[in-house]
Short mmCIF file of C-alpha atoms in Angstrom, two decimals:
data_model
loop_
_atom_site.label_atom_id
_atom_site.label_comp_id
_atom_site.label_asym_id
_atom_site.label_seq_id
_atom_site.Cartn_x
_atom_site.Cartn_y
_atom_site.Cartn_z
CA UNK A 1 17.37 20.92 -25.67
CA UNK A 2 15.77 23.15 -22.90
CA UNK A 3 17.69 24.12 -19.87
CA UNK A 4 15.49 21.77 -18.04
CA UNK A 5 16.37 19.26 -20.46
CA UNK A 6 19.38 16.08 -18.91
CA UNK A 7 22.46 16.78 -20.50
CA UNK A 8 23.04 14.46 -23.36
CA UNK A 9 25.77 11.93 -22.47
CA UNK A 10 28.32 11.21 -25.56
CA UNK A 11 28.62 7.74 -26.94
CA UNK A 12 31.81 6.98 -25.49
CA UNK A 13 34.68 6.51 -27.45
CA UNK A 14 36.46 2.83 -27.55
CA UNK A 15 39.25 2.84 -25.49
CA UNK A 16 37.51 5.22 -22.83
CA UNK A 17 34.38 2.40 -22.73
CA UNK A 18 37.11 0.03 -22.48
CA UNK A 19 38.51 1.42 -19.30
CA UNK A 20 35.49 1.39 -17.69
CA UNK A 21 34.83 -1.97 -18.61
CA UNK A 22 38.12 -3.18 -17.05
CA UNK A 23 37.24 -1.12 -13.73
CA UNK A 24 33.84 -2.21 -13.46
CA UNK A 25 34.80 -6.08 -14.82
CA UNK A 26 37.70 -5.87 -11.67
CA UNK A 27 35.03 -4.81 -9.22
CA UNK A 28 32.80 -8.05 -9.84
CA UNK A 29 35.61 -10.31 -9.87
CA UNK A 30 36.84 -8.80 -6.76
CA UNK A 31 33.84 -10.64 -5.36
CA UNK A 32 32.43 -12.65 -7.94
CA UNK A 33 29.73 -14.31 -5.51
CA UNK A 34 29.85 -12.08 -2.36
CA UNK A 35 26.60 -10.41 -2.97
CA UNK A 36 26.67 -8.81 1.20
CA UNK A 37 30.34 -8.67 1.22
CA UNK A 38 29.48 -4.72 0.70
CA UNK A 39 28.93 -1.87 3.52
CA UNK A 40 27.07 1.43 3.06
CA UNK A 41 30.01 3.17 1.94
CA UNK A 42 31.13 0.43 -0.44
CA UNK A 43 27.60 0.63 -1.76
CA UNK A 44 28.23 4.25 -2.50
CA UNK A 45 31.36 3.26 -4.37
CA UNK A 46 29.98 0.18 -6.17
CA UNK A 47 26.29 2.49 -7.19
CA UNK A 48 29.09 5.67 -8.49
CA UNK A 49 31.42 3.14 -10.72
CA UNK A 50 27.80 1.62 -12.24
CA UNK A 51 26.98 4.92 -12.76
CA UNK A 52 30.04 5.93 -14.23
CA UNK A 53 29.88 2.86 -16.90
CA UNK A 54 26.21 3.21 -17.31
CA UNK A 55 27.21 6.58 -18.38
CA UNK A 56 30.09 5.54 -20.90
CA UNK A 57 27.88 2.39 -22.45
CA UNK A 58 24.60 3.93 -22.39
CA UNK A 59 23.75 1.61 -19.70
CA UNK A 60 21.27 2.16 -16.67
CA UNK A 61 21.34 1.43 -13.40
CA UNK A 62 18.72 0.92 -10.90
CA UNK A 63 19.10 0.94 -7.06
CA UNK A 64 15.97 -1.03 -4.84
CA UNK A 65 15.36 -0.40 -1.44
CA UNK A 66 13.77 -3.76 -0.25
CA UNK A 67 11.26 -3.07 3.21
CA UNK A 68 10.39 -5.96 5.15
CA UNK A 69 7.16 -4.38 5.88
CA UNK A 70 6.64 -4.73 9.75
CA UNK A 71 9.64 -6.45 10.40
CA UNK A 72 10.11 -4.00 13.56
CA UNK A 73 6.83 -6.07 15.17
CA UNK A 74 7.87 -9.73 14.06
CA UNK A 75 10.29 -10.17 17.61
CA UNK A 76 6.54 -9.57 19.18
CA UNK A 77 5.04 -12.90 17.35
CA UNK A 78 8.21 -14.83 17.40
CA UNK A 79 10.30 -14.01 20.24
CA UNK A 80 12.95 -13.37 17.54
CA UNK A 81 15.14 -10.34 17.06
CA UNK A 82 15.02 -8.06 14.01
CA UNK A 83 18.36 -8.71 12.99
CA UNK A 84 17.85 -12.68 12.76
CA UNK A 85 15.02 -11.85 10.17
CA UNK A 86 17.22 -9.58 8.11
CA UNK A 87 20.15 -12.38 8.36
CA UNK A 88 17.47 -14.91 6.88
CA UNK A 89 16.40 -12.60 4.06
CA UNK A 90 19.70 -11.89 3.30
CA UNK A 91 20.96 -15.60 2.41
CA UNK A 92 17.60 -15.78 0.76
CA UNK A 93 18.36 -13.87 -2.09
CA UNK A 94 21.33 -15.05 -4.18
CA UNK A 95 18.93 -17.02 -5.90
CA UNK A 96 17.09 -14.11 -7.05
CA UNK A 97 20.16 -12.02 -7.95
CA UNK A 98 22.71 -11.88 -11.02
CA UNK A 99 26.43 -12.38 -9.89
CA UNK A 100 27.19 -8.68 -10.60
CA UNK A 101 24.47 -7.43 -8.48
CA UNK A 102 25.15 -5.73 -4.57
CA UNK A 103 23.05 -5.48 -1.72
CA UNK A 104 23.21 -4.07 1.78
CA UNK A 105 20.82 -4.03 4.81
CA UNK A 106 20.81 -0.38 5.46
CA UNK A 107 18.61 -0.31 8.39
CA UNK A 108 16.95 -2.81 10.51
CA UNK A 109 14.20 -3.84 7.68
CA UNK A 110 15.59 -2.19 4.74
CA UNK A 111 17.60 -3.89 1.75
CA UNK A 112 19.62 -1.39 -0.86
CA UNK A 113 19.93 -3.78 -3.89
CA UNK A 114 22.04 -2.55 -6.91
CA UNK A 115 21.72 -3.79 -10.41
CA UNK A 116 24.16 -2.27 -12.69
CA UNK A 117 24.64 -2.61 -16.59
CA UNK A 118 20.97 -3.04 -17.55
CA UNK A 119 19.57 -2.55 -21.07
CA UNK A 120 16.97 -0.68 -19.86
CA UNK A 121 14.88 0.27 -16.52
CA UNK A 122 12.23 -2.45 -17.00
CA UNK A 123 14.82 -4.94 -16.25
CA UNK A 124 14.69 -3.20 -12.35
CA UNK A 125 10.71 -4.31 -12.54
CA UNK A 126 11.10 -7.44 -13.49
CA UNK A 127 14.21 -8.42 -11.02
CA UNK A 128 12.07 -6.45 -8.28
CA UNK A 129 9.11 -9.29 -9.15
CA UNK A 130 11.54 -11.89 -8.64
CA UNK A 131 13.20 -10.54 -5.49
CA UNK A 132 9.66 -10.40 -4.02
CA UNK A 133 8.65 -13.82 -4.74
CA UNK A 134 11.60 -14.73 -3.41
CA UNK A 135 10.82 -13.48 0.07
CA UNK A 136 8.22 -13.51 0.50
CA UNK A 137 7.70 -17.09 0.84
CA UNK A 138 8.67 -16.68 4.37
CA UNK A 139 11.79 -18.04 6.79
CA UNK A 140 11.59 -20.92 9.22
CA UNK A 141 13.27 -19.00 12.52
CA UNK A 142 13.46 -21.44 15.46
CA UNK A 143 11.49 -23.71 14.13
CA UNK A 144 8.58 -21.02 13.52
CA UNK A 145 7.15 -20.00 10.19
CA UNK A 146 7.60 -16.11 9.76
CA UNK A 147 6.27 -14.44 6.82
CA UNK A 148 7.22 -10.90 5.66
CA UNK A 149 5.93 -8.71 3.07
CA UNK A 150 8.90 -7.56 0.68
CA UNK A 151 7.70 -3.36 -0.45
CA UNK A 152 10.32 -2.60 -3.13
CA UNK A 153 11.15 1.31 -3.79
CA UNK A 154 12.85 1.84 -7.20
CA UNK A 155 15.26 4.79 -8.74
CA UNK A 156 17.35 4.63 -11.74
CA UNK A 157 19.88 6.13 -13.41
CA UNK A 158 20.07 8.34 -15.50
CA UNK A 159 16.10 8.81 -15.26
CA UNK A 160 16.01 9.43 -11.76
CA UNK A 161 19.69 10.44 -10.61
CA UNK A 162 22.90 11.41 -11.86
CA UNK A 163 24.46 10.68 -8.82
CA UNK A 164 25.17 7.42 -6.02
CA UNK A 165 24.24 9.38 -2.98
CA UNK A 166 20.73 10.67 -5.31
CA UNK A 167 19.91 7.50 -6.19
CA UNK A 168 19.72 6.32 -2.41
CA UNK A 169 17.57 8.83 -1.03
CA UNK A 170 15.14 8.22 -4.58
CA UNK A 171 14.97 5.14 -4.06
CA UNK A 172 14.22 5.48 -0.23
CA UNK A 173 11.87 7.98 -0.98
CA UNK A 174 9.90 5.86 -3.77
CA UNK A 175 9.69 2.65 -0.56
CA UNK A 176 7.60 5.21 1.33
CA UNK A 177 5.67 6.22 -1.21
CA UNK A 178 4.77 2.44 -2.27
CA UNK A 179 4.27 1.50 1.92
CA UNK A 180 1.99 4.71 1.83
CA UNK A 181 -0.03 3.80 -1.10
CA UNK A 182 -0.22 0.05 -0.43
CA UNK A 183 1.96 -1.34 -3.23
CA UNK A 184 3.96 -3.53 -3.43
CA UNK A 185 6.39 -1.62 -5.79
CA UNK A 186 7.11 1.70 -6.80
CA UNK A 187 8.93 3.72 -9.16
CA UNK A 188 10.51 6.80 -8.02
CA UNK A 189 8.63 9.82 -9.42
CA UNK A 190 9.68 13.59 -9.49
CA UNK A 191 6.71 14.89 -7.47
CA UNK A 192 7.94 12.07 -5.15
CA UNK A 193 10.26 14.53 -3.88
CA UNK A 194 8.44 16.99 -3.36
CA UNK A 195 5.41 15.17 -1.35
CA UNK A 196 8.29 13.86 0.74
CA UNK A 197 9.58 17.07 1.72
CA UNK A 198 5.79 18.32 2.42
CA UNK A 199 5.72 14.80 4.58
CA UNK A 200 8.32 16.20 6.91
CA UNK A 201 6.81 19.06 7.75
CA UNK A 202 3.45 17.53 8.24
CA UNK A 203 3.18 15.76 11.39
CA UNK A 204 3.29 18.41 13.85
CA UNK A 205 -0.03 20.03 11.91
CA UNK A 206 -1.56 16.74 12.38
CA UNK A 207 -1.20 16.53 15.70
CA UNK A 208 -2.77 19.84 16.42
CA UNK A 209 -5.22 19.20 14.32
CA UNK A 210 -6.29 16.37 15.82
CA UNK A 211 -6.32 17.60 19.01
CA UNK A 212 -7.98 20.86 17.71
CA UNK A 213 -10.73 18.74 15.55
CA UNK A 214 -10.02 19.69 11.98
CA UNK A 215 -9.91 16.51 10.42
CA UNK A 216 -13.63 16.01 8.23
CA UNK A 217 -15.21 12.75 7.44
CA UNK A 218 -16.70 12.76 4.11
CA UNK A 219 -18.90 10.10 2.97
CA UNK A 220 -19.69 8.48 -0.46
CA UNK A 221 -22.79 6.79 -1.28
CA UNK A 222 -22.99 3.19 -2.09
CA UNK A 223 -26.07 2.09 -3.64
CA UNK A 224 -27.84 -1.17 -3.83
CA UNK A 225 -27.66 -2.91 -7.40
CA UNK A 226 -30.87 -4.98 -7.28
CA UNK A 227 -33.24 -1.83 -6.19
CA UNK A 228 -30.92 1.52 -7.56
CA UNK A 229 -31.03 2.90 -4.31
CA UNK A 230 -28.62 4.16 -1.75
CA UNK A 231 -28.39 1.97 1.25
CA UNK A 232 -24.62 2.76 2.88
CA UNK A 233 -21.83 4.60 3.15
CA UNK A 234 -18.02 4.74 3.05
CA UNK A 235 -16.40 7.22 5.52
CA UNK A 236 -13.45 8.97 4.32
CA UNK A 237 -10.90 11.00 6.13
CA UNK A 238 -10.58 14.54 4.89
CA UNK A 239 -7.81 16.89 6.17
CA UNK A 240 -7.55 20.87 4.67
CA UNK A 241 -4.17 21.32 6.60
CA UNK A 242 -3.06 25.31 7.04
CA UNK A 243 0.00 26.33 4.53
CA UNK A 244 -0.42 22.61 2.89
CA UNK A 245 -4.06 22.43 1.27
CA UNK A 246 -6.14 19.08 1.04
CA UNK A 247 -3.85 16.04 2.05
CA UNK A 248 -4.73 12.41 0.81
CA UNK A 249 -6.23 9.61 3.17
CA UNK A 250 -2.97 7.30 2.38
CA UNK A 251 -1.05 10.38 3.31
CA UNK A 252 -2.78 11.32 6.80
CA UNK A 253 -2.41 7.70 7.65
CA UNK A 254 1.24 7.48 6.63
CA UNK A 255 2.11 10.26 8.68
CA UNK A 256 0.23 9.08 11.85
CA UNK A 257 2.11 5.76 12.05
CA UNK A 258 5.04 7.08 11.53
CA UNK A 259 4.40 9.63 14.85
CA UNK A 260 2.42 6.61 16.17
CA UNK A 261 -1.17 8.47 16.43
CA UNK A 262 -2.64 6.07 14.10
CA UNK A 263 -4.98 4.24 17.41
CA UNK A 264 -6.01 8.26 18.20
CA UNK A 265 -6.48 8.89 14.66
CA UNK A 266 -8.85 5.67 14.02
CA UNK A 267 -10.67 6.44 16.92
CA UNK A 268 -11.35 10.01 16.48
CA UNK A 269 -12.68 8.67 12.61
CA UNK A 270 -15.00 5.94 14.07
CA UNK A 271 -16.36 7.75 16.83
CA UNK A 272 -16.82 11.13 15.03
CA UNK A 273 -18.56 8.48 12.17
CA UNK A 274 -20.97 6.53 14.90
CA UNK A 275 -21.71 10.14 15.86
CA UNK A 276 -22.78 11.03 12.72
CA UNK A 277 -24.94 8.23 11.86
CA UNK A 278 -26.78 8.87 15.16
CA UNK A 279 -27.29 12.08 14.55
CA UNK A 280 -28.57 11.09 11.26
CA UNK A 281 -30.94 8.15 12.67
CA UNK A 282 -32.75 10.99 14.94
CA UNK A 283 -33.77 12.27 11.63
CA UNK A 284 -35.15 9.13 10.54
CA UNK A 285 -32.61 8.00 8.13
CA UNK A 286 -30.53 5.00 8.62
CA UNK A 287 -27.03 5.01 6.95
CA UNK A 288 -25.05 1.97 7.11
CA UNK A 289 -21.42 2.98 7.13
CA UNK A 290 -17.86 1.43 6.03
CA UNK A 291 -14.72 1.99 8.02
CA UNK A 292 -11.10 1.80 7.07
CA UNK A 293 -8.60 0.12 9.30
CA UNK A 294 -4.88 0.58 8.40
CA UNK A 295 -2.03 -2.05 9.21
CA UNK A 296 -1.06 -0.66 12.40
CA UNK A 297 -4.31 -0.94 13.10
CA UNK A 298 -4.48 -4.55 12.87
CA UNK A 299 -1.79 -5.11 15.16
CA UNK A 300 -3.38 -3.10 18.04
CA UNK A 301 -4.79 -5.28 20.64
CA UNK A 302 -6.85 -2.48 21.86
CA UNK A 303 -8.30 -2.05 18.76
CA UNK A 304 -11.26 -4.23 19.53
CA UNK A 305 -12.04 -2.95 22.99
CA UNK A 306 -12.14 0.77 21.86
CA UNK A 307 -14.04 -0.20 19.02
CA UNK A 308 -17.28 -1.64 21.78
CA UNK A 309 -16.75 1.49 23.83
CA UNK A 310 -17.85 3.58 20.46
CA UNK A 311 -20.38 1.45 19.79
CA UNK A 312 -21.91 2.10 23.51
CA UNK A 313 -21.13 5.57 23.58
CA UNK A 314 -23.04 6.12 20.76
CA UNK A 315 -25.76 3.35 20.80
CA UNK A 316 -24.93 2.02 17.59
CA UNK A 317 -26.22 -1.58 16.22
CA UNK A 318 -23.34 -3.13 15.35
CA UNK A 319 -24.58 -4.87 12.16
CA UNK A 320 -24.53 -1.19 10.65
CA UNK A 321 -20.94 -0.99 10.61
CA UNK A 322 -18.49 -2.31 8.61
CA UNK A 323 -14.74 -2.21 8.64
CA UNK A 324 -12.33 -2.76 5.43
CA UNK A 325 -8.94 -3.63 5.49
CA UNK A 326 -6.88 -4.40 2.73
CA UNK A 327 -5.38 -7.44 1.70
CA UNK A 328 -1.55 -6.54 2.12
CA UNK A 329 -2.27 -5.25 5.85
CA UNK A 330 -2.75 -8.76 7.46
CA UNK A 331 0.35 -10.32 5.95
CA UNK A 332 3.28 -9.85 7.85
CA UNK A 333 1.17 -10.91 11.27
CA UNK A 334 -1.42 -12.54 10.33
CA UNK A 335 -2.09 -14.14 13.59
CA UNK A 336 -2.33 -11.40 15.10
CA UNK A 337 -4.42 -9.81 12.84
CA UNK A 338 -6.87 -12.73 12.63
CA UNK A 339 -6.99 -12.45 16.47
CA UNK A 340 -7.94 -9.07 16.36
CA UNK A 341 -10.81 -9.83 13.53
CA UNK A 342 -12.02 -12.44 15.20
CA UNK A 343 -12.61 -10.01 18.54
CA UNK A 344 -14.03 -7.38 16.17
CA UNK A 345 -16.54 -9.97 14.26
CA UNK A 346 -18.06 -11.32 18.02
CA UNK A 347 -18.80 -7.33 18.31
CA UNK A 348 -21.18 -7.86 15.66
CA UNK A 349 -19.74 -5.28 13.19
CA UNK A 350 -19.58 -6.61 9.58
CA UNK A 351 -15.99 -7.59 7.77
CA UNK A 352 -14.89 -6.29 4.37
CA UNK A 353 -11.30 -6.87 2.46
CA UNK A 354 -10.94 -3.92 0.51
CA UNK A 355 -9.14 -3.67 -3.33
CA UNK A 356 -9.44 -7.53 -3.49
CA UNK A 357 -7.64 -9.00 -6.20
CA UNK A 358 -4.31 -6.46 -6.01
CA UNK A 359 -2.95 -8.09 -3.07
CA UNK A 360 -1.12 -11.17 -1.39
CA UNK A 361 -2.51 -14.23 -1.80
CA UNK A 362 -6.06 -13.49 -2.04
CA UNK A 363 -8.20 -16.26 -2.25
CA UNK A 364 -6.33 -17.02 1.30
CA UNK A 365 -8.55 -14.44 3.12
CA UNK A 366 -11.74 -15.96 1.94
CA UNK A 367 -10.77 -18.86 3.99
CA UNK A 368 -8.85 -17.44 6.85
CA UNK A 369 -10.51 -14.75 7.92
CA UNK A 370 -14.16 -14.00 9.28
CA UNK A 371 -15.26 -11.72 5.98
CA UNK A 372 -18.77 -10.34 5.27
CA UNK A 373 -18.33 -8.86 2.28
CA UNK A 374 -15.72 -8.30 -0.63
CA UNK A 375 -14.75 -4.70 -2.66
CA UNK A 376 -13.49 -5.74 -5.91
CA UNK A 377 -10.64 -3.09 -7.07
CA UNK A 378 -11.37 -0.17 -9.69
CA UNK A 379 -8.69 -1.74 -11.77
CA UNK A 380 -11.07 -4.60 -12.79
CA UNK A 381 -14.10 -2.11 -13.25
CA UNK A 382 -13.05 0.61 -14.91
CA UNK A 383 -12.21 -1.39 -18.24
CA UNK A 384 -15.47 -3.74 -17.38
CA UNK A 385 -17.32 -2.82 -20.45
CA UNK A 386 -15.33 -3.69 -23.01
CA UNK A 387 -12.46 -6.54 -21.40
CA UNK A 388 -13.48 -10.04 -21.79
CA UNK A 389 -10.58 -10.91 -19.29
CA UNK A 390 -11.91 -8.29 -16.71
CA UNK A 391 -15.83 -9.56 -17.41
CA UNK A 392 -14.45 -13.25 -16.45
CA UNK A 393 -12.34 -12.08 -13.75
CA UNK A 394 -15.44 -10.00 -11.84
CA UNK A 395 -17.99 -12.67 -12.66
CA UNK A 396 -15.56 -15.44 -11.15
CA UNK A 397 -14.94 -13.16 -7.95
CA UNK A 398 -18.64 -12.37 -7.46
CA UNK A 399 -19.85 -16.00 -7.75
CA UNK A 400 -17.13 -17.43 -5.35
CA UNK A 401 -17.83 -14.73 -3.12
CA UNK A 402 -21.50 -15.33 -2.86
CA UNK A 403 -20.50 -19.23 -2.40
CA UNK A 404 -18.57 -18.21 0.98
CA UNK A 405 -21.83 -16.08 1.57
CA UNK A 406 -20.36 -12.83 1.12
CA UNK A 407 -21.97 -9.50 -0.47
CA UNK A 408 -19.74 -8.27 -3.07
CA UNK A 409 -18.87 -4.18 -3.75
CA UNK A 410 -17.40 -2.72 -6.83
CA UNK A 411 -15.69 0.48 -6.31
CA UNK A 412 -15.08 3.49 -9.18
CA UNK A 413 -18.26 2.74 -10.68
CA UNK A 414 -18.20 5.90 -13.30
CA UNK A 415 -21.03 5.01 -16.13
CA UNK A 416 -24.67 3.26 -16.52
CA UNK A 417 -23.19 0.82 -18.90
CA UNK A 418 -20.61 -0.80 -16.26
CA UNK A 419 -23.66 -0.71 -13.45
CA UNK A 420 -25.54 -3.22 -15.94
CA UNK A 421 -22.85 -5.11 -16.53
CA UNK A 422 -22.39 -5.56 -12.81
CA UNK A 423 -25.75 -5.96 -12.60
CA UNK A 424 -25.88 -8.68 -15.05
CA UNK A 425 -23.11 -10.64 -13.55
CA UNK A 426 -24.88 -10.52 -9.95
CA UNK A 427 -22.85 -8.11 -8.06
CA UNK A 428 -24.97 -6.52 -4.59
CA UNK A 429 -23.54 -2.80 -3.95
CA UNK A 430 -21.68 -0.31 -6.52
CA UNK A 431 -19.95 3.05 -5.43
CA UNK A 432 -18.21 5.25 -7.55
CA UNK A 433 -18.58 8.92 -9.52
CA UNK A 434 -21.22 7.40 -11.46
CA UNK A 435 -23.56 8.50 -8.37
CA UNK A 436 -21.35 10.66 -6.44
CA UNK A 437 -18.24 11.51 -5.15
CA UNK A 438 -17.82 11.99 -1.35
CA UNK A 439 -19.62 13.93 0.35
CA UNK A 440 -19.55 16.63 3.14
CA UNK A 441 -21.88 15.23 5.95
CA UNK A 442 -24.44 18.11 5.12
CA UNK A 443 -24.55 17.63 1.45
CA UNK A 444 -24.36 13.78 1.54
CA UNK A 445 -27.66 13.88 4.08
CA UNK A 446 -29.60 15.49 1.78
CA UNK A 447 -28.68 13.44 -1.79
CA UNK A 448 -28.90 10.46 0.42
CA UNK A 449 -32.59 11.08 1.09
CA UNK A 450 -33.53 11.68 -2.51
CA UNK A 451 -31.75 8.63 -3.35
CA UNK A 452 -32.88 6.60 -0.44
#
């Protein structure tokens, strides 16, 4: 064993395994049913004597913090407070728990959920699964169906923590790393702490950089699979931040809703992007261009209006632009959001819903909302050449997307042999490292017009 090595907890002995027993045995049946009975501090209590009896019968534990993903903006659509949502979800879940289990709401949208005395930590998955099905089948609130999106963090002992107090913040740390990344669960990871700590200190640098311009756009080609040639784009936010080095996309994002400069960050990316392809048309290349939209974004009414200005300003044809979203970011208001399509789709610009297939409910958006075109996920590509289940899966998705009349895109495209396949089973546009990773405006420009 290596000093960085978990100490080795001893196989307890019988009567000391027995005491625990009895403790943790009198702590169910002091509430045998009364899974909310419990406050923070009793959670704290309840999450150190698991611990302590995971610890004497080689037992784990797992702590979830449960995120009713935009739960802040559902009194908005409803005319319902917050805490009327969280009371629903509450006397949602018994069903989903075992009679041993806790939970408390620990902030206005947040769940903790202890499980104690599990064989192992793939028991948290699987009761996470269930827990999300669970809820998010929606409430009926004043006679008003209100759907929420359940974003489960997990942390375990011993894996992740030794200690109750631990084992909230991990698990409260791995939440925001799954809303972050789109998820809709997430294990808590070491580097996890570390990124979160880097998170904190990160928002005042992106607000001067913002306001000083040193966010980048890079671009990646996408190329047309019937011809072999590029034809588009997708824009992609780059940030070098001082002291911190390159920060992710998912991260930039992240940080800007939480500050709430996610409307000035999207608008710096799609102006600074229209100005680009201008700039580029002048030359005598056309570049069509995809656009990322987060969830905030789709709640912003003034989305659609700052989205024409750009396109004047800059004397763009809409038709060359095209905005993604992903599947999970219209759930939780999907009126709204479909309002806000809608207004964006009678601009002219094109529709895409990105990393189709690892989402909510997805053959929903084909019918619901105004799409253009469909990005099938790298997780059904990347295997493409030699799954049978993946081959069935993308040839399925491409022909019902062409039935609705929309272009399909297959992203993380790395080899010839999975661009035939896709080629073979119909699909329009490919990106990926295959052709090129993205690109600085300068050096995209010129591999764009030896590829055009």
């Amino acid at each position: 064993m290596t000093d960085s090595d978990p100490p080795q907890q001893p196989i307890p002995s019988a009567p000391r395994l027995e005491t625990a027993m009895r403790t943790h045995e009198a702590a169910e049946a002091a509430a045998p049913h009364e899974h909310f009975s419990v406050t923070r501090q009793g959670l704290v209590a309840a999450i150190a004597n698991a611990i302590q009896f995971g610890r004497l019968s080689q037992r784990a534990v797992a702590l979830l913090m449960v995120q009713l993903v935009r739960s802040d903006k559902l009194e908005a659509v409803v005319g319902t407070p917050t805490l009327e949502i969280m009371k629903h979800a509450l006397r949602r879940l018994p069903g989903a728990l075992r009679a041993a289990d806790r939970a408390v709401a620990v902030s206005e949208d947040k769940i903790a959920i202890l499980l104690p005395n599990l064989k192992s930590a793939m028991q948290a998955r699987l009761a996470a699964g269930k827990i999300q099905r669970t809820l998010e089948q929606g409430f009926t609130v004043d006679g008003q169906k209100v759907l929420v999106r359940p974003v489960v963090g997990i942390a375990t002992y011993p894996e992740h923590a030794e200690l109750a107090e631990e084992l909230i913040v991990h698990s409260d740390i791995a939440v925001g790393i799954a809303n972050q990344r789109d998820l809709a669960q997430h294990v808590f990871e070491a580097e996890d702490r570390r990124d979160s700590d880097i998170y904190l200190g990160l928002e005042a640098p992106l607000r001067e950089a913002l306001r000083t311009n040193q966010l980048e756009l890079h671009f990646q080609p996408q190329i047309d699979v019937a011809t072999g040639k590029a034809v588009s784009a997708e824009a992609l936010l780059r940030w070098n931040a001082p002291d911190f080095g390159m920060v992710s996309p998912a991260t930039v994002i992240r940080i800007a809703e939480a500050s709430g400069i996610v409307g000035a960050v999207t608008a710096w990316v799609i102006n600074t992007a229209l100005r680009q392809q201008a700039d580029w048309l002048k030359r005598g290349l056309l570049v069509k261009l995809s656009l990322n939209l987060s969830t905030l974004n789709l709640t912003d009414v003034e989305l659609p209006d700052a989205v024409q200005q750009a396109l004047g300003t800059w004397n763009t044809e809409p038709s060359t632009i095209t905005f993604e979203i992903t599947e999970s970011a219209t759930v939780s208001d999907s009126v709204r959001s479909a309002e806000i399509l809608v207004r964006l789709k009678e601009l002219g610009v094109k529709l895409a819903i990105d990393d189709f297939g690892t989402g909510y409910s997805s053959l929903s958006y084909l019918k619901n909302f105004p799409l253009d075109e469909l990005k099938i996920d790298r997780l059904f590509i990347q295997q493409l050449k030699s799954s049978v289940a993946d081959q069935k899966i993308v040839k399925s998705v491409i022909a019902l997307s062409h039935d609705f009349g929309m272009k399909v895109v297959a992203e993380g495209v790395e080899d010839d042999a999975t661009f035939r396949e896709l080629k073979k089973l119909g699909c329009d546009l490919v990106q990926g490292y295959a052709y090129s990773p993205a690109l600085a405006p300068s050096t995209f420009i010129d591999w764009f017009q030896k590829h055009c």
